Amino acid sequence: MNFKIFAELVELKAKSASIFPFALGMLYSWYHYQQLSLSNMLLFFISMVIFNMAVDILDNYMDFHRATDVHDYKEETNIIGREKLSVPLIRNLIISFILVSSLLGLYLAYRTSWIVLWLGIFSFAVGIFYSAGPKPLSTLPVGEIASGFTMGTIIPIICIYLNVRSQVNFNFSFLWPILLFTLPSACAIANLMLANNTCDLEEDRLNNRHTLVHYIGEKNALHLFKTLVIIAFLTTTLNVALKIVPWTLLFIWLIFPKIWKNTQRYSIKPNKLETFPLAIQNLGLFISVQMILFFVGLFL
């Protein structure tokens, strides 16, 4: 297995969906509390990335096994079949990555708080049952919520709490600004999953995957896709008004024309090869600019 195949197997190009929320959590910690725990951040980052890779490998592994014979997905589309990868090797990779990530997470919880343990258990459960089990979350109309909330919201919550736990109580007063702060990122991440499921609608039906798009239809899914883009920008503005984030994040509206143009182009013709990369571009652009503007705001 060369690096190119491994990168596709772990979906390396999509890792920004977890890395950027992690970075935003660090920025929030410094902005509101002027405190960072670099050792905790390093442990959490390594555990998070390894588990994220395990989840993506597991997703490919389960899709390979569940693929029906009514089309050529197993042999031509899924990377395990297409590249003729060793199934036992893939299984061992999944087990090894989950084990290493779990041990790091347990050690991090041991040196910090039981709250981190429960948040970690929740994240692990969502990640594993997203693809595994008799009714994986990815085959149900909750995949967008599960991915958006876990990566866009839970990751920053863990990150922030690991940095500032000595200064705060884990209660509603601590959580509600973070929930509002992370809503734009959660919407952007959920939108990527929604776009993916819209493009894969027919293929998913052939594989007995009944996602949200299956229930609401392609037309309504595209309306929702546009709505989540607008919500992400409006809630960012609300966060500025409530002083949850620096005023510099108002400049996020400068990229709205580009993101809306991508959104319109994708909505006219949702296609995995031609227009889905625009949805990936929207996520990367929105979260990276959000992070840059937050960083700039720390110094102004």
CSV table of N, CA and C in Angstrom, one decimal, residues 113-234:
chain,number,residue,atom,x,y,z
A,113,SER,N,-9.8,14.9,33.7
A,113,SER,CA,-11.2,14.9,34.3
A,113,SER,C,-12.0,13.7,33.7
A,114,TRP,N,-13.0,13.2,34.5
A,114,TRP,CA,-13.9,12.2,34.0
A,114,TRP,C,-14.8,12.8,33.0
A,115,ILE,N,-15.0,14.1,32.9
A,115,ILE,CA,-15.8,14.8,31.9
A,115,ILE,C,-15.2,14.5,30.5
A,116,VAL,N,-13.9,14.6,30.4
A,116,VAL,CA,-13.2,14.3,29.2
A,116,VAL,C,-13.4,12.8,28.8
A,117,LEU,N,-13.5,11.9,29.8
A,117,LEU,CA,-13.7,10.5,29.5
A,117,LEU,C,-15.1,10.3,28.9
A,118,TRP,N,-16.1,11.0,29.4
A,118,TRP,CA,-17.5,10.8,28.9
A,118,TRP,C,-17.6,11.4,27.5
A,119,LEU,N,-17.0,12.6,27.3
A,119,LEU,CA,-17.1,13.2,26.0
A,119,LEU,C,-16.3,12.4,25.0
A,120,GLY,N,-15.2,11.8,25.4
A,120,GLY,CA,-14.5,10.9,24.5
A,120,GLY,C,-15.3,9.6,24.2
A,121,ILE,N,-15.9,9.0,25.2
A,121,ILE,CA,-16.8,7.8,24.9
A,121,ILE,C,-17.9,8.2,23.9
A,122,PHE,N,-18.5,9.3,24.1
A,122,PHE,CA,-19.5,9.7,23.2
A,122,PHE,C,-19.0,9.9,21.7
A,123,SER,N,-17.8,10.5,21.6
A,123,SER,CA,-17.2,10.7,20.3
A,123,SER,C,-16.8,9.4,19.7
A,124,PHE,N,-16.3,8.5,20.5
A,124,PHE,CA,-15.9,7.1,20.0
A,124,PHE,C,-17.1,6.4,19.5
A,125,ALA,N,-18.2,6.4,20.3
A,125,ALA,CA,-19.4,5.7,20.0
A,125,ALA,C,-20.0,6.2,18.6
A,126,VAL,N,-20.0,7.5,18.5
A,126,VAL,CA,-20.6,8.1,17.2
A,126,VAL,C,-19.7,7.7,16.1
A,127,GLY,N,-18.3,7.8,16.2
A,127,GLY,CA,-17.4,7.4,15.2
A,127,GLY,C,-17.5,6.0,14.7
A,128,ILE,N,-17.6,5.1,15.7
A,128,ILE,CA,-17.7,3.6,15.4
A,128,ILE,C,-19.0,3.2,14.8
A,129,PHE,N,-20.1,3.7,15.5
A,129,PHE,CA,-21.4,3.3,15.0
A,129,PHE,C,-21.9,4.1,13.8
A,130,TYR,N,-21.1,5.1,13.4
A,130,TYR,CA,-21.4,5.8,12.1
A,130,TYR,C,-21.4,4.8,11.0
A,131,SER,N,-20.4,3.8,11.0
A,131,SER,CA,-20.3,2.8,10.0
A,131,SER,C,-20.7,1.4,10.4
A,132,ALA,N,-20.5,1.1,11.6
A,132,ALA,CA,-20.6,-0.3,12.1
A,132,ALA,C,-22.0,-0.5,12.7
A,133,GLY,N,-22.3,-1.8,13.0
A,133,GLY,CA,-23.6,-2.1,13.6
A,133,GLY,C,-24.6,-2.5,12.6
A,134,PRO,N,-25.8,-3.0,13.1
A,134,PRO,CA,-26.8,-3.4,12.2
A,134,PRO,C,-27.5,-2.3,11.5
A,135,LYS,N,-27.5,-1.1,12.1
A,135,LYS,CA,-28.1,0.1,11.5
A,135,LYS,C,-27.1,1.3,11.7
A,136,PRO,N,-26.1,1.3,10.9
A,136,PRO,CA,-25.1,2.4,11.0
A,136,PRO,C,-25.7,3.8,10.9
A,137,LEU,N,-25.2,4.8,11.6
A,137,LEU,CA,-25.7,6.1,11.5
A,137,LEU,C,-25.6,6.7,10.1
A,138,SER,N,-24.6,6.2,9.3
A,138,SER,CA,-24.5,6.7,8.0
A,138,SER,C,-25.6,6.3,7.0
A,139,THR,N,-26.3,5.2,7.4
A,139,THR,CA,-27.4,4.7,6.6
A,139,THR,C,-28.7,5.2,7.1
A,140,LEU,N,-28.7,6.1,8.1
A,140,LEU,CA,-29.9,6.7,8.6
A,140,LEU,C,-30.0,8.2,8.4
A,141,PRO,N,-31.2,8.8,8.6
A,141,PRO,CA,-31.3,10.2,8.3
A,141,PRO,C,-30.7,11.1,9.4
A,142,VAL,N,-29.7,10.6,10.1
A,142,VAL,CA,-29.1,11.4,11.2
A,142,VAL,C,-27.6,11.6,10.9
A,143,GLY,N,-27.1,11.1,9.8
A,143,GLY,CA,-25.6,11.2,9.6
A,143,GLY,C,-25.1,12.6,9.6
A,144,GLU,N,-25.8,13.5,9.0
A,144,GLU,CA,-25.4,14.9,8.9
A,144,GLU,C,-25.3,15.5,10.3
A,145,ILE,N,-26.3,15.2,11.1
A,145,ILE,CA,-26.3,15.8,12.5
A,145,ILE,C,-25.1,15.2,13.3
A,146,ALA,N,-25.0,13.8,13.2
A,146,ALA,CA,-23.9,13.1,13.9
A,146,ALA,C,-22.6,13.7,13.6
A,147,SER,N,-22.3,13.8,12.3
A,147,SER,CA,-20.9,14.2,11.9
A,147,SER,C,-20.7,15.7,12.2
A,148,GLY,N,-21.7,16.6,11.9
A,148,GLY,CA,-21.6,18.0,12.2
A,148,GLY,C,-21.4,18.3,13.7
A,149,PHE,N,-22.2,17.6,14.5
A,149,PHE,CA,-22.2,17.9,15.9
A,149,PHE,C,-20.9,17.4,16.6
A,150,THR,N,-20.5,16.1,16.2
A,150,THR,CA,-19.3,15.5,16.8
A,150,THR,C,-18.1,16.3,16.4
A,151,MET,N,-17.9,16.5,15.2
A,151,MET,CA,-16.6,17.1,14.7
A,151,MET,C,-16.7,18.7,14.9
A,152,GLY,N,-17.8,19.3,14.6
A,152,GLY,CA,-17.9,20.7,14.7
A,152,GLY,C,-18.1,21.3,16.1
A,153,THR,N,-18.7,20.5,17.0
A,153,THR,CA,-19.0,21.0,18.3
A,153,THR,C,-18.3,20.2,19.5
A,154,ILE,N,-18.3,18.9,19.5
A,154,ILE,CA,-17.7,18.1,20.6
A,154,ILE,C,-16.2,18.3,20.6
A,155,ILE,N,-15.5,18.3,19.4
A,155,ILE,CA,-14.1,18.5,19.4
A,155,ILE,C,-13.7,19.8,20.0
A,156,PRO,N,-14.3,20.9,19.6
A,156,PRO,CA,-13.9,22.2,20.3
A,156,PRO,C,-14.2,22.2,21.8
A,157,ILE,N,-15.3,21.6,22.2
A,157,ILE,CA,-15.7,21.5,23.6
A,157,ILE,C,-14.6,20.8,24.4
A,158,ILE,N,-14.2,19.6,23.9
A,158,ILE,CA,-13.1,18.9,24.6
A,158,ILE,C,-11.8,19.7,24.6
A,159,CYS,N,-11.5,20.3,23.5
A,159,CYS,CA,-10.3,21.1,23.4
A,159,CYS,C,-10.3,22.3,24.4
A,160,ILE,N,-11.4,23.0,24.4
A,160,ILE,CA,-11.5,24.2,25.3
A,160,ILE,C,-11.4,23.7,26.8
A,161,TYR,N,-12.1,22.7,27.1
A,161,TYR,CA,-12.2,22.2,28.5
A,161,TYR,C,-10.8,21.7,28.9
A,162,LEU,N,-10.1,21.0,28.1
A,162,LEU,CA,-8.7,20.6,28.4
A,162,LEU,C,-7.8,21.7,28.7
A,163,ASN,N,-8.0,22.9,28.1
A,163,ASN,CA,-7.2,24.0,28.3
A,163,ASN,C,-7.5,24.8,29.5
A,164,VAL,N,-8.8,24.9,29.9
A,164,VAL,CA,-9.3,25.9,30.9
A,164,VAL,C,-10.0,25.2,32.1
A,165,ARG,N,-9.9,23.9,32.2
A,165,ARG,CA,-10.7,23.2,33.2
A,165,ARG,C,-10.4,23.7,34.7
A,166,SER,N,-9.2,24.3,34.9
A,166,SER,CA,-8.9,24.8,36.2
A,166,SER,C,-9.6,26.1,36.5
A,167,GLN,N,-10.1,26.7,35.5
A,167,GLN,CA,-10.8,28.0,35.7
A,167,GLN,C,-12.3,28.0,35.6
A,168,VAL,N,-12.9,26.9,35.1
A,168,VAL,CA,-14.3,26.9,34.9
A,168,VAL,C,-15.0,25.7,35.5
A,169,ASN,N,-16.3,25.8,35.6
A,169,ASN,CA,-17.1,24.6,35.9
A,169,ASN,C,-17.8,24.2,34.6
A,170,PHE,N,-17.9,22.9,34.5
A,170,PHE,CA,-18.5,22.3,33.3
A,170,PHE,C,-20.1,22.4,33.4
A,171,ASN,N,-20.6,23.6,33.1
A,171,ASN,CA,-22.0,23.8,33.3
A,171,ASN,C,-22.6,24.6,32.1
A,172,PHE,N,-23.9,25.0,32.2
A,172,PHE,CA,-24.5,25.7,31.1
A,172,PHE,C,-23.8,27.0,30.8
A,173,SER,N,-23.4,27.7,31.8
A,173,SER,CA,-22.8,29.0,31.5
A,173,SER,C,-21.5,28.9,30.7
A,174,PHE,N,-20.8,27.8,31.0
A,174,PHE,CA,-19.6,27.5,30.2
A,174,PHE,C,-19.9,27.0,28.8
A,175,LEU,N,-21.0,26.2,28.6
A,175,LEU,CA,-21.3,25.6,27.4
A,175,LEU,C,-22.0,26.4,26.3
A,176,TRP,N,-23.0,27.2,26.8
A,176,TRP,CA,-23.8,27.9,25.8
A,176,TRP,C,-23.1,28.8,24.8
A,177,PRO,N,-22.1,29.5,25.3
A,177,PRO,CA,-21.3,30.3,24.2
A,177,PRO,C,-20.6,29.4,23.3
A,178,ILE,N,-20.1,28.3,23.8
A,178,ILE,CA,-19.3,27.4,22.9
A,178,ILE,C,-20.3,26.8,21.9
A,179,LEU,N,-21.5,26.4,22.3
A,179,LEU,CA,-22.4,25.8,21.4
A,179,LEU,C,-22.8,26.8,20.2
A,180,LEU,N,-22.9,28.1,20.6
A,180,LEU,CA,-23.2,29.1,19.6
A,180,LEU,C,-22.0,29.4,18.7
A,181,PHE,N,-20.8,29.4,19.4
A,181,PHE,CA,-19.6,29.6,18.6
A,181,PHE,C,-19.3,28.5,17.6
A,182,THR,N,-19.6,27.3,17.9
A,182,THR,CA,-19.3,26.2,17.0
A,182,THR,C,-20.4,25.9,16.0
A,183,LEU,N,-21.5,26.5,16.1
A,183,LEU,CA,-22.6,26.3,15.2
A,183,LEU,C,-22.3,26.5,13.7
A,184,PRO,N,-21.6,27.6,13.4
A,184,PRO,CA,-21.2,27.8,12.0
A,184,PRO,C,-20.3,26.6,11.4
A,185,SER,N,-19.4,26.2,12.2
A,185,SER,CA,-18.5,25.1,11.8
A,185,SER,C,-19.3,23.8,11.7
A,186,ALA,N,-20.2,23.5,12.6
A,186,ALA,CA,-21.0,22.3,12.6
A,186,ALA,C,-21.9,22.3,11.4
A,187,CYS,N,-22.5,23.5,11.0
A,187,CYS,CA,-23.3,23.6,9.8
A,187,CYS,C,-22.5,23.3,8.5
A,188,ALA,N,-21.2,23.8,8.5
A,188,ALA,CA,-20.4,23.7,7.3
A,188,ALA,C,-20.0,22.2,7.2
A,189,ILE,N,-19.7,21.5,8.3
A,189,ILE,CA,-19.3,20.1,8.2
A,189,ILE,C,-20.5,19.2,7.9
A,190,ALA,N,-21.7,19.5,8.5
A,190,ALA,CA,-22.9,18.8,8.1
A,190,ALA,C,-23.3,19.0,6.6
A,191,ASN,N,-23.0,20.2,6.1
A,191,ASN,CA,-23.3,20.4,4.7
A,191,ASN,C,-22.4,19.6,3.8
A,192,LEU,N,-21.2,19.3,4.2
A,192,LEU,CA,-20.4,18.5,3.3
A,192,LEU,C,-20.9,17.1,3.3
A,193,MET,N,-21.4,16.6,4.4
A,193,MET,CA,-22.0,15.2,4.4
A,193,MET,C,-23.3,15.2,3.6
A,194,LEU,N,-24.1,16.3,3.7
A,194,LEU,CA,-25.3,16.4,3.0
A,194,LEU,C,-25.0,16.4,1.5
A,195,ALA,N,-24.0,17.1,1.1
A,195,ALA,CA,-23.7,17.1,-0.4
A,195,ALA,C,-23.2,15.8,-0.8
A,196,ASN,N,-22.4,15.1,0.0
A,196,ASN,CA,-21.9,13.8,-0.3
A,196,ASN,C,-23.1,12.8,-0.5
A,197,ASN,N,-24.1,12.8,0.4
A,197,ASN,CA,-25.2,11.9,0.4
A,197,ASN,C,-26.1,12.3,-0.8
A,198,THR,N,-26.2,13.5,-1.2
A,198,THR,CA,-27.0,13.9,-2.3
A,198,THR,C,-26.4,13.4,-3.6
A,199,CYS,N,-25.1,13.5,-3.7
A,199,CYS,CA,-24.5,12.9,-4.9
A,199,CYS,C,-24.6,11.4,-5.0
A,200,ASP,N,-24.6,10.8,-3.8
A,200,ASP,CA,-24.6,9.3,-3.8
A,200,ASP,C,-26.0,8.7,-3.6
A,201,LEU,N,-27.0,9.5,-3.8
A,201,LEU,CA,-28.4,9.1,-3.5
A,201,LEU,C,-28.7,7.7,-4.2
A,202,GLU,N,-28.5,7.6,-5.5
A,202,GLU,CA,-28.9,6.4,-6.2
A,202,GLU,C,-28.0,5.2,-5.8
A,203,GLU,N,-26.7,5.5,-5.6
A,203,GLU,CA,-25.8,4.4,-5.2
A,203,GLU,C,-26.1,3.9,-3.8
A,204,ASP,N,-26.5,4.9,-2.9
A,204,ASP,CA,-26.8,4.5,-1.6
A,204,ASP,C,-28.1,3.7,-1.5
A,205,ARG,N,-29.1,4.0,-2.3
A,205,ARG,CA,-30.3,3.2,-2.4
A,205,ARG,C,-30.0,1.8,-2.8
A,206,LEU,N,-29.1,1.6,-3.8
A,206,LEU,CA,-28.7,0.3,-4.2
A,206,LEU,C,-28.1,-0.5,-3.1
A,207,ASN,N,-27.4,0.2,-2.2
A,207,ASN,CA,-26.7,-0.4,-1.1
A,207,ASN,C,-27.5,-0.4,0.2
A,208,ASN,N,-28.8,-0.1,0.0
A,208,ASN,CA,-29.7,-0.1,1.2
A,208,ASN,C,-29.3,0.9,2.3
A,209,ARG,N,-28.7,2.1,1.8
A,209,ARG,CA,-28.4,3.2,2.7
A,209,ARG,C,-29.5,4.2,2.5
A,210,HIS,N,-30.3,4.5,3.6
A,210,HIS,CA,-31.4,5.4,3.5
A,210,HIS,C,-31.1,6.6,4.3
A,211,THR,N,-30.3,7.6,3.7
A,211,THR,CA,-29.9,8.8,4.3
A,211,THR,C,-31.0,9.8,4.4
A,212,LEU,N,-30.7,11.0,4.9
A,212,LEU,CA,-31.7,12.1,5.0
A,212,LEU,C,-32.2,12.4,3.6
A,213,VAL,N,-31.3,12.4,2.6
A,213,VAL,CA,-31.7,12.8,1.3
A,213,VAL,C,-32.7,11.8,0.7
A,214,HIS,N,-32.6,10.5,1.1
A,214,HIS,CA,-33.6,9.6,0.6
A,214,HIS,C,-35.0,9.9,1.1
A,215,TYR,N,-35.1,10.5,2.3
A,215,TYR,CA,-36.4,10.8,2.9
A,215,TYR,C,-37.0,12.1,2.5
A,216,ILE,N,-36.1,13.1,2.3
A,216,ILE,CA,-36.6,14.4,2.0
A,216,ILE,C,-36.5,14.7,0.5
A,217,GLY,N,-35.8,13.9,-0.3
A,217,GLY,CA,-35.7,14.1,-1.7
A,217,GLY,C,-34.6,15.1,-2.1
A,218,GLU,N,-34.1,14.9,-3.3
A,218,GLU,CA,-33.0,15.7,-3.7
A,218,GLU,C,-33.3,17.2,-3.7
A,219,LYS,N,-34.5,17.6,-4.2
A,219,LYS,CA,-34.8,19.0,-4.2
A,219,LYS,C,-34.7,19.7,-2.9
A,220,ASN,N,-35.4,19.1,-1.9
A,220,ASN,CA,-35.3,19.6,-0.5
A,220,ASN,C,-33.9,19.6,0.1
A,221,ALA,N,-33.1,18.5,-0.3
A,221,ALA,CA,-31.8,18.5,0.2
A,221,ALA,C,-31.0,19.6,-0.3
A,222,LEU,N,-31.2,20.0,-1.5
A,222,LEU,CA,-30.5,21.2,-2.1
A,222,LEU,C,-30.9,22.5,-1.4
A,223,HIS,N,-32.2,22.6,-1.1
A,223,HIS,CA,-32.7,23.8,-0.4
A,223,HIS,C,-32.0,23.8,1.0
A,224,LEU,N,-31.9,22.7,1.7
A,224,LEU,CA,-31.3,22.6,3.0
A,224,LEU,C,-29.8,23.0,2.9
A,225,PHE,N,-29.2,22.5,1.8
A,225,PHE,CA,-27.7,22.8,1.6
A,225,PHE,C,-27.5,24.3,1.5
A,226,LYS,N,-28.4,25.0,0.8
A,226,LYS,CA,-28.3,26.5,0.7
A,226,LYS,C,-28.6,27.2,2.1
A,227,THR,N,-29.6,26.6,2.8
A,227,THR,CA,-30.0,27.2,4.1
A,227,THR,C,-28.9,27.1,5.1
A,228,LEU,N,-28.2,26.0,5.1
A,228,LEU,CA,-27.1,25.8,6.1
A,228,LEU,C,-25.9,26.8,5.8
A,229,VAL,N,-25.7,27.1,4.6
A,229,VAL,CA,-24.7,28.1,4.2
A,229,VAL,C,-25.0,29.4,4.8
A,230,ILE,N,-26.3,29.8,4.7
A,230,ILE,CA,-26.7,31.1,5.2
A,230,ILE,C,-26.7,31.1,6.7
A,231,ILE,N,-27.1,30.0,7.4
A,231,ILE,CA,-27.1,30.0,8.8
A,231,ILE,C,-25.7,30.1,9.3
A,232,ALA,N,-24.7,29.5,8.7
A,232,ALA,CA,-23.3,29.6,9.1
A,232,ALA,C,-22.8,31.0,9.1
A,233,PHE,N,-23.2,31.8,8.1
A,233,PHE,CA,-22.7,33.2,8.1
A,233,PHE,C,-23.5,34.1,9.1
A,234,LEU,N,-24.8,33.8,9.2
A,234,LEU,CA,-25.6,34.6,10.2
A,234,LEU,C,-25.2,34.4,11.6
